[in-house]
């Protein structure tokens, strides 16, 4: 595993639960609003190769926090690109931690295998835009099929999950969010995750998130369509 960083303690990744967050290197998307270009763009990724955390150091850390931590969250870049993700999750599970995976949903086979083999306890999957309109945001030419497969796998409900969209005024009209929701009507949880300004992959990115009042308005308008919708600011 190419581990680019660890947040050693969090009560926010899973509100009310103790977790550590481990970050991976590399991603197969190029979202213009991405806050982590250092872990995504090839020229930066090369530099990060000198600063990686060894698996040995990570598991040593984890062993020392068994008394404190319940969850291990595996996050960006895109963890399913890591060729030894399976064995990594297995080691974490064998130590009796719960495992959360954040994914962009582009590798459905890997997601399915991890779920089938009980190596995940929770998945947070991004839905960047309505299916068929991903490339407006991800800067990659996309077929809808892998995302449909990942959505279907999670909608089966074998494990807990959430879908989430980072909402940006330029891209996410109410109609767009309704279009997203049409594919996930029975979802357990859907989060409108507000875009926060900061460092972005597109240096000229100038778009904004929503105000809290606008998000609440959006949530109210969506409620006839969307069952379990939440706001994350
Ligand atoms: S926002 Fe996530 S999916 Fe998009 S480029 Fe960044 S790490 Fe990859």
PDB file of C-alpha atoms and ligand atoms in Angstrom:
ATOM      1  CA  UNK A   1       0.000   0.000   0.000  1.00  0.00           C
ATOM      2  CA  UNK A   2       1.211   3.481  -0.833  1.00  0.00           C
ATOM      3  CA  UNK A   3       0.282   5.299   2.354  1.00  0.00           C
ATOM      4  CA  UNK A   4       0.675   9.027   2.105  1.00  0.00           C
ATOM      5  CA  UNK A   5      -0.452  10.049   5.584  1.00  0.00           C
ATOM      6  CA  UNK A   6      -2.293   9.231   8.802  1.00  0.00           C
ATOM      7  CA  UNK A   7      -4.658  11.252  10.881  1.00  0.00           C
ATOM      8  CA  UNK A   8      -4.042   9.512  14.154  1.00  0.00           C
ATOM      9  CA  UNK A   9      -7.310  10.323  15.862  1.00  0.00           C
ATOM     10  CA  UNK A  10     -10.720  11.516  14.729  1.00  0.00           C
ATOM     11  CA  UNK A  11     -14.170  11.662  16.246  1.00  0.00           C
ATOM     12  CA  UNK A  12     -15.565  13.305  13.109  1.00  0.00           C
ATOM     13  CA  UNK A  13     -15.022  10.723  10.402  1.00  0.00           C
ATOM     14  CA  UNK A  14     -17.599   8.665  12.247  1.00  0.00           C
ATOM     15  CA  UNK A  15     -19.374  11.041  14.614  1.00  0.00           C
ATOM     16  CA  UNK A  16     -19.278   9.573  18.096  1.00  0.00           C
ATOM     17  CA  UNK A  17     -16.785   6.830  17.188  1.00  0.00           C
ATOM     18  CA  UNK A  18     -13.041   6.842  17.513  1.00  0.00           C
ATOM     19  CA  UNK A  19     -11.097   6.321  14.317  1.00  0.00           C
ATOM     20  CA  UNK A  20      -7.838   6.914  12.569  1.00  0.00           C
ATOM     21  CA  UNK A  21      -7.767   7.935   8.933  1.00  0.00           C
ATOM     22  CA  UNK A  22      -5.168   6.583   6.551  1.00  0.00           C
ATOM     23  CA  UNK A  23      -4.573   8.297   3.200  1.00  0.00           C
ATOM     24  CA  UNK A  24      -3.457   6.587   0.017  1.00  0.00           C
ATOM     25  CA  UNK A  25      -1.587   7.877  -2.992  1.00  0.00           C
ATOM     26  CA  UNK A  26      -2.849   8.238  -6.549  1.00  0.00           C
ATOM     27  CA  UNK A  27      -6.287   8.665  -8.068  1.00  0.00           C
ATOM     28  CA  UNK A  28      -7.899   7.830 -11.406  1.00  0.00           C
ATOM     29  CA  UNK A  29      -9.946  11.026 -11.491  1.00  0.00           C
ATOM     30  CA  UNK A  30      -8.997  14.675 -11.835  1.00  0.00           C
ATOM     31  CA  UNK A  31     -11.801  16.530 -10.095  1.00  0.00           C
ATOM     32  CA  UNK A  32     -11.230  20.228 -10.616  1.00  0.00           C
ATOM     33  CA  UNK A  33     -12.236  20.968  -7.021  1.00  0.00           C
ATOM     34  CA  UNK A  34     -10.028  18.234  -5.479  1.00  0.00           C
ATOM     35  CA  UNK A  35      -8.356  19.514  -2.330  1.00  0.00           C
ATOM     36  CA  UNK A  36      -5.556  16.965  -2.567  1.00  0.00           C
ATOM     37  CA  UNK A  37      -3.656  17.533  -5.809  1.00  0.00           C
ATOM     38  CA  UNK A  38      -0.453  16.421  -4.046  1.00  0.00           C
ATOM     39  CA  UNK A  39      -1.867  12.904  -3.945  1.00  0.00           C
ATOM     40  CA  UNK A  40      -3.371  12.926  -7.408  1.00  0.00           C
ATOM     41  CA  UNK A  41      -1.267  14.715 -10.009  1.00  0.00           C
ATOM     42  CA  UNK A  42       1.661  12.607 -11.299  1.00  0.00           C
ATOM     43  CA  UNK A  43       4.282  15.331 -10.817  1.00  0.00           C
ATOM     44  CA  UNK A  44       3.281  15.676  -7.150  1.00  0.00           C
ATOM     45  CA  UNK A  45       2.792  11.989  -6.601  1.00  0.00           C
ATOM     46  CA  UNK A  46       6.426  11.394  -7.554  1.00  0.00           C
ATOM     47  CA  UNK A  47       7.553  13.806  -4.859  1.00  0.00           C
ATOM     48  CA  UNK A  48       5.297  12.137  -2.296  1.00  0.00           C
ATOM     49  CA  UNK A  49       6.993   8.793  -2.964  1.00  0.00           C
ATOM     50  CA  UNK A  50       9.818   9.980  -0.706  1.00  0.00           C
ATOM     51  CA  UNK A  51       7.447  10.673   2.166  1.00  0.00           C
ATOM     52  CA  UNK A  52       5.409   7.499   2.269  1.00  0.00           C
ATOM     53  CA  UNK A  53       4.578   5.768   5.520  1.00  0.00           C
ATOM     54  CA  UNK A  54       5.558   2.128   5.578  1.00  0.00           C
ATOM     55  CA  UNK A  55       2.885  -0.473   6.267  1.00  0.00           C
ATOM     56  CA  UNK A  56       5.041  -1.743   9.079  1.00  0.00           C
ATOM     57  CA  UNK A  57       5.012   1.688  10.750  1.00  0.00           C
ATOM     58  CA  UNK A  58       1.262   1.960  10.244  1.00  0.00           C
ATOM     59  CA  UNK A  59       0.511  -1.428  11.815  1.00  0.00           C
ATOM     60  CA  UNK A  60       2.891  -0.686  14.659  1.00  0.00           C
ATOM     61  CA  UNK A  61       0.912   2.517  15.286  1.00  0.00           C
ATOM     62  CA  UNK A  62      -2.374   0.616  15.065  1.00  0.00           C
ATOM     63  CA  UNK A  63      -1.217  -2.024  17.511  1.00  0.00           C
ATOM     64  CA  UNK A  64      -0.347   0.715  19.993  1.00  0.00           C
ATOM     65  CA  UNK A  65      -3.857   2.255  19.690  1.00  0.00           C
ATOM     66  CA  UNK A  66      -5.930  -0.894  20.052  1.00  0.00           C
ATOM     67  CA  UNK A  67      -7.178   0.360  23.372  1.00  0.00           C
ATOM     68  CA  UNK A  68      -8.438   3.628  21.886  1.00  0.00           C
ATOM     69  CA  UNK A  69      -9.521   3.284  18.267  1.00  0.00           C
ATOM     70  CA  UNK A  70     -12.556   1.429  16.889  1.00  0.00           C
ATOM     71  CA  UNK A  71     -12.415   2.279  13.187  1.00  0.00           C
ATOM     72  CA  UNK A  72      -9.811   2.611  10.440  1.00  0.00           C
ATOM     73  CA  UNK A  73     -10.885   4.814   7.523  1.00  0.00           C
ATOM     74  CA  UNK A  74      -9.090   4.332   4.229  1.00  0.00           C
ATOM     75  CA  UNK A  75      -9.322   7.469   2.084  1.00  0.00           C
ATOM     76  CA  UNK A  76      -8.015   9.438  -0.883  1.00  0.00           C
ATOM     77  CA  UNK A  77      -6.532   9.357  -3.487  1.00  0.00           C
ATOM     78  CA  UNK A  78      -8.532   6.332  -4.637  1.00  0.00           C
ATOM     79  CA  UNK A  79      -7.779   3.362  -2.345  1.00  0.00           C
ATOM     80  CA  UNK A  80      -9.074   0.719  -4.784  1.00  0.00           C
ATOM     81  CA  UNK A  81      -6.088   1.491  -7.025  1.00  0.00           C
ATOM     82  CA  UNK A  82      -3.751   0.030  -4.419  1.00  0.00           C
ATOM     83  CA  UNK A  83      -2.894  -3.479  -5.493  1.00  0.00           C
ATOM     84  CA  UNK A  84      -2.627  -4.824  -1.952  1.00  0.00           C
ATOM     85  CA  UNK A  85      -5.757  -3.160  -0.568  1.00  0.00           C
ATOM     86  CA  UNK A  86      -7.298  -6.603   0.017  1.00  0.00           C
ATOM     87  CA  UNK A  87      -4.498  -7.860   2.249  1.00  0.00           C
ATOM     88  CA  UNK A  88      -4.304  -4.493   3.993  1.00  0.00           C
ATOM     89  CA  UNK A  89      -8.006  -4.596   4.913  1.00  0.00           C
ATOM     90  CA  UNK A  90      -7.648  -8.189   6.021  1.00  0.00           C
ATOM     91  CA  UNK A  91      -4.795  -7.339   8.373  1.00  0.00           C
ATOM     92  CA  UNK A  92      -6.805  -4.473   9.862  1.00  0.00           C
ATOM     93  CA  UNK A  93      -9.868  -6.694  10.320  1.00  0.00           C
ATOM     94  CA  UNK A  94      -7.735  -9.434  11.875  1.00  0.00           C
ATOM     95  CA  UNK A  95      -6.780  -6.880  14.516  1.00  0.00           C
ATOM     96  CA  UNK A  96     -10.514  -6.434  15.270  1.00  0.00           C
ATOM     97  CA  UNK A  97     -10.926  -2.927  13.933  1.00  0.00           C
ATOM     98  CA  UNK A  98     -13.887  -1.857  11.837  1.00  0.00           C
ATOM     99  CA  UNK A  99     -12.967  -0.732   8.326  1.00  0.00           C
ATOM    100  CA  UNK A 100     -14.438   2.179   6.383  1.00  0.00           C
ATOM    101  CA  UNK A 101     -13.575   2.707   2.732  1.00  0.00           C
ATOM    102  CA  UNK A 102     -13.974   5.994   0.846  1.00  0.00           C
ATOM    103  CA  UNK A 103     -14.190   5.430  -2.879  1.00  0.00           C
ATOM    104  CA  UNK A 104     -15.128   7.130  -6.115  1.00  0.00           C
ATOM    105  CA  UNK A 105     -16.815   3.879  -7.225  1.00  0.00           C
ATOM    106  CA  UNK A 106     -14.806   3.340 -10.379  1.00  0.00           C
ATOM    107  CA  UNK A 107     -13.579  -0.168  -9.468  1.00  0.00           C
ATOM    108  CA  UNK A 108     -16.742  -2.168  -8.759  1.00  0.00           C
ATOM    109  CA  UNK A 109     -15.087  -5.609  -8.851  1.00  0.00           C
ATOM    110  CA  UNK A 110     -12.706  -4.711  -6.055  1.00  0.00           C
ATOM    111  CA  UNK A 111     -15.504  -3.205  -4.000  1.00  0.00           C
ATOM    112  CA  UNK A 112     -17.642  -6.328  -4.494  1.00  0.00           C
ATOM    113  CA  UNK A 113     -14.825  -8.671  -3.506  1.00  0.00           C
ATOM    114  CA  UNK A 114     -14.040  -6.744  -0.324  1.00  0.00           C
ATOM    115  CA  UNK A 115     -17.708  -6.740   0.681  1.00  0.00           C
ATOM    116  CA  UNK A 116     -18.227 -10.424  -0.175  1.00  0.00           C
ATOM    117  CA  UNK A 117     -15.253 -11.385   1.967  1.00  0.00           C
ATOM    118  CA  UNK A 118     -16.445  -9.276   4.932  1.00  0.00           C
ATOM    119  CA  UNK A 119     -13.449  -6.998   4.859  1.00  0.00           C
ATOM    120  CA  UNK A 120     -15.434  -3.755   4.982  1.00  0.00           C
ATOM    121  CA  UNK A 121     -17.923  -2.410   7.518  1.00  0.00           C
ATOM    122  CA  UNK A 122     -18.860   0.877   5.875  1.00  0.00           C
ATOM    123  CA  UNK A 123     -18.414   2.462   2.466  1.00  0.00           C
ATOM    124  CA  UNK A 124     -18.701   6.146   1.572  1.00  0.00           C
ATOM    125  CA  UNK A 125     -19.059   6.523  -2.179  1.00  0.00           C
ATOM    126  CA  UNK A 126     -18.920   9.802  -4.075  1.00  0.00           C
ATOM    127  CA  UNK A 127     -21.451  10.519  -6.786  1.00  0.00           C
ATOM    128  CA  UNK A 128     -19.848  13.479  -8.436  1.00  0.00           C
ATOM    129  CA  UNK A 129     -22.675  14.343 -10.825  1.00  0.00           C
ATOM    130  CA  UNK A 130     -25.620  12.617 -12.521  1.00  0.00           C
ATOM    131  CA  UNK A 131     -24.559   9.453 -14.351  1.00  0.00           C
ATOM    132  CA  UNK A 132     -23.473  10.390 -17.859  1.00  0.00           C
ATOM    133  CA  UNK A 133     -22.281  13.830 -16.746  1.00  0.00           C
ATOM    134  CA  UNK A 134     -19.294  12.795 -14.650  1.00  0.00           C
ATOM    135  CA  UNK A 135     -16.708  14.121 -17.089  1.00  0.00           C
ATOM    136  CA  UNK A 136     -17.873  17.711 -16.452  1.00  0.00           C
ATOM    137  CA  UNK A 137     -16.350  17.309 -13.004  1.00  0.00           C
ATOM    138  CA  UNK A 138     -13.838  14.484 -13.107  1.00  0.00           C
ATOM    139  CA  UNK A 139     -11.961  15.562 -16.263  1.00  0.00           C
ATOM    140  CA  UNK A 140     -11.873  11.930 -17.330  1.00  0.00           C
ATOM    141  CA  UNK A 141     -13.926  10.256 -20.027  1.00  0.00           C
ATOM    142  CA  UNK A 142     -16.252   7.958 -18.208  1.00  0.00           C
ATOM    143  CA  UNK A 143     -18.552   5.094 -18.995  1.00  0.00           C
ATOM    144  CA  UNK A 144     -21.500   5.003 -16.600  1.00  0.00           C
ATOM    145  CA  UNK A 145     -21.231   1.255 -16.137  1.00  0.00           C
ATOM    146  CA  UNK A 146     -18.668   0.919 -13.343  1.00  0.00           C
ATOM    147  CA  UNK A 147     -20.547   3.465 -11.237  1.00  0.00           C
ATOM    148  CA  UNK A 148     -23.859   1.758 -11.850  1.00  0.00           C
ATOM    149  CA  UNK A 149     -22.301  -1.506 -10.680  1.00  0.00           C
ATOM    150  CA  UNK A 150     -20.852   0.049  -7.542  1.00  0.00           C
ATOM    151  CA  UNK A 151     -24.168   1.753  -6.756  1.00  0.00           C
ATOM    152  CA  UNK A 152     -26.029  -1.529  -7.235  1.00  0.00           C
ATOM    153  CA  UNK A 153     -23.576  -3.378  -4.981  1.00  0.00           C
ATOM    154  CA  UNK A 154     -24.055  -0.912  -2.159  1.00  0.00           C
ATOM    155  CA  UNK A 155     -27.814  -0.647  -2.645  1.00  0.00           C
ATOM    156  CA  UNK A 156     -28.022  -4.387  -1.957  1.00  0.00           C
ATOM    157  CA  UNK A 157     -27.464  -3.284   1.626  1.00  0.00           C
ATOM    158  CA  UNK A 158     -25.084  -6.043   2.713  1.00  0.00           C
ATOM    159  CA  UNK A 159     -23.120  -3.443   4.659  1.00  0.00           C
ATOM    160  CA  UNK A 160     -23.745   0.115   5.812  1.00  0.00           C
ATOM    161  CA  UNK A 161     -22.932   2.857   3.370  1.00  0.00           C
ATOM    162  CA  UNK A 162     -23.485   6.419   2.333  1.00  0.00           C
ATOM    163  CA  UNK A 163     -23.515   8.199  -0.990  1.00  0.00           C
ATOM    164  CA  UNK A 164     -22.388  11.786  -1.095  1.00  0.00           C
ATOM    165  CA  UNK A 165     -22.014  14.636  -3.519  1.00  0.00           C
ATOM    166  CA  UNK A 166     -19.683  17.556  -2.983  1.00  0.00           C
ATOM    167  CA  UNK A 167     -21.999  20.339  -4.049  1.00  0.00           C
ATOM    168  CA  UNK A 168     -20.774  23.339  -6.014  1.00  0.00           C
ATOM    169  CA  UNK A 169     -23.055  26.078  -7.284  1.00  0.00           C
ATOM    170  CA  UNK A 170     -21.774  25.980 -10.844  1.00  0.00           C
ATOM    171  CA  UNK A 171     -22.483  22.261 -11.246  1.00  0.00           C
ATOM    172  CA  UNK A 172     -25.216  21.215  -8.871  1.00  0.00           C
ATOM    173  CA  UNK A 173     -28.613  22.662  -9.556  1.00  0.00           C
ATOM    174  CA  UNK A 174     -31.597  21.173  -7.784  1.00  0.00           C
ATOM    175  CA  UNK A 175     -32.483  19.346 -11.020  1.00  0.00           C
ATOM    176  CA  UNK A 176     -29.012  17.785 -11.128  1.00  0.00           C
ATOM    177  CA  UNK A 177     -29.308  16.469  -7.584  1.00  0.00           C
ATOM    178  CA  UNK A 178     -32.759  15.037  -8.358  1.00  0.00           C
ATOM    179  CA  UNK A 179     -31.227  13.319 -11.370  1.00  0.00           C
ATOM    180  CA  UNK A 180     -28.526  11.804  -9.150  1.00  0.00           C
ATOM    181  CA  UNK A 181     -31.120  10.642  -6.694  1.00  0.00           C
ATOM    182  CA  UNK A 182     -33.163   8.836  -9.364  1.00  0.00           C
ATOM    183  CA  UNK A 183     -30.414   6.186  -9.396  1.00  0.00           C
ATOM    184  CA  UNK A 184     -30.289   5.706  -5.656  1.00  0.00           C
ATOM    185  CA  UNK A 185     -33.849   6.152  -4.512  1.00  0.00           C
ATOM    186  CA  UNK A 186     -33.685   3.536  -1.765  1.00  0.00           C
ATOM    187  CA  UNK A 187     -30.306   4.588  -0.457  1.00  0.00           C
ATOM    188  CA  UNK A 188     -29.784   4.427   3.271  1.00  0.00           C
ATOM    189  CA  UNK A 189     -28.043   7.782   3.425  1.00  0.00           C
ATOM    190  CA  UNK A 190     -27.282  10.568   0.993  1.00  0.00           C
ATOM    191  CA  UNK A 191     -25.153  13.552   1.993  1.00  0.00           C
ATOM    192  CA  UNK A 192     -25.001  16.948   0.367  1.00  0.00           C
ATOM    193  CA  UNK A 193     -21.422  17.790   1.241  1.00  0.00           C
ATOM    194  CA  UNK A 194     -20.741  21.468   0.819  1.00  0.00           C
ATOM    195  CA  UNK A 195     -17.680  22.515  -1.169  1.00  0.00           C
ATOM    196  CA  UNK A 196     -15.211  24.441   0.952  1.00  0.00           C
ATOM    197  CA  UNK A 197     -12.877  26.896  -0.746  1.00  0.00           C
ATOM    198  CA  UNK A 198      -9.142  26.158  -0.417  1.00  0.00           C
ATOM    199  CA  UNK A 199      -6.329  24.636  -2.406  1.00  0.00           C
ATOM    200  CA  UNK A 200      -7.757  22.928  -5.497  1.00  0.00           C
ATOM    201  CA  UNK A 201      -6.415  20.764  -8.308  1.00  0.00           C
ATOM    202  CA  UNK A 202      -7.535  23.381 -10.842  1.00  0.00           C
ATOM    203  CA  UNK A 203      -5.536  26.414  -9.784  1.00  0.00           C
ATOM    204  CA  UNK A 204      -8.088  28.658 -11.480  1.00  0.00           C
ATOM    205  CA  UNK A 205     -11.056  27.091  -9.770  1.00  0.00           C
ATOM    206  CA  UNK A 206     -13.287  29.959  -8.754  1.00  0.00           C
ATOM    207  CA  UNK A 207     -16.637  28.385  -7.990  1.00  0.00           C
ATOM    208  CA  UNK A 208     -18.360  28.357  -4.641  1.00  0.00           C
ATOM    209  CA  UNK A 209     -20.308  26.047  -2.416  1.00  0.00           C
ATOM    210  CA  UNK A 210     -23.714  26.978  -1.031  1.00  0.00           C
ATOM    211  CA  UNK A 211     -24.718  28.973   2.023  1.00  0.00           C
ATOM    212  CA  UNK A 212     -26.280  27.008   4.858  1.00  0.00           C
ATOM    213  CA  UNK A 213     -29.669  28.577   4.060  1.00  0.00           C
ATOM    214  CA  UNK A 214     -29.371  27.516   0.402  1.00  0.00           C
ATOM    215  CA  UNK A 215     -28.513  23.964   1.408  1.00  0.00           C
ATOM    216  CA  UNK A 216     -31.465  23.791   3.782  1.00  0.00           C
ATOM    217  CA  UNK A 217     -33.710  25.101   1.028  1.00  0.00           C
ATOM    218  CA  UNK A 218     -32.325  22.447  -1.344  1.00  0.00           C
ATOM    219  CA  UNK A 219     -32.885  19.738   1.254  1.00  0.00           C
ATOM    220  CA  UNK A 220     -36.490  20.855   1.798  1.00  0.00           C
ATOM    221  CA  UNK A 221     -37.186  20.889  -1.940  1.00  0.00           C
ATOM    222  CA  UNK A 222     -35.613  17.441  -2.293  1.00  0.00           C
ATOM    223  CA  UNK A 223     -37.476  15.799   0.537  1.00  0.00           C
ATOM    224  CA  UNK A 224     -40.410  14.623  -1.644  1.00  0.00           C
ATOM    225  CA  UNK A 225     -37.873  12.741  -3.800  1.00  0.00           C
ATOM    226  CA  UNK A 226     -35.150  11.813  -1.369  1.00  0.00           C
ATOM    227  CA  UNK A 227     -35.749   9.783   1.740  1.00  0.00           C
ATOM    228  CA  UNK A 228     -32.634  10.043   3.859  1.00  0.00           C
ATOM    229  CA  UNK A 229     -30.845  13.207   2.953  1.00  0.00           C
ATOM    230  CA  UNK A 230     -28.356  14.969   5.170  1.00  0.00           C
ATOM    231  CA  UNK A 231     -26.213  18.066   4.986  1.00  0.00           C
ATOM    232  CA  UNK A 232     -22.513  18.091   5.753  1.00  0.00           C
ATOM    233  CA  UNK A 233     -20.984  21.564   5.886  1.00  0.00           C
TER     234      UNK A 233
HETATM  235  S1  LIG B   1     -11.723  14.573  -5.259  1.00  0.00           S
HETATM  236 FE1  LIG B   1     -11.346  12.413  -4.804  1.00  0.00          FE
HETATM  237  S2  LIG B   1     -11.886  11.345  -6.718  1.00  0.00           S
HETATM  238 FE2  LIG B   1     -11.588  13.494  -7.253  1.00  0.00          FE
HETATM  239  S3  LIG B   1      -9.447  13.664  -7.885  1.00  0.00           S
HETATM  240 FE3  LIG B   1      -9.520  14.172  -5.700  1.00  0.00          FE
HETATM  241  S4  LIG B   1      -9.093  12.226  -4.641  1.00  0.00           S
HETATM  242 FE4  LIG B   1      -9.667  11.739  -6.779  1.00  0.00          FE
END
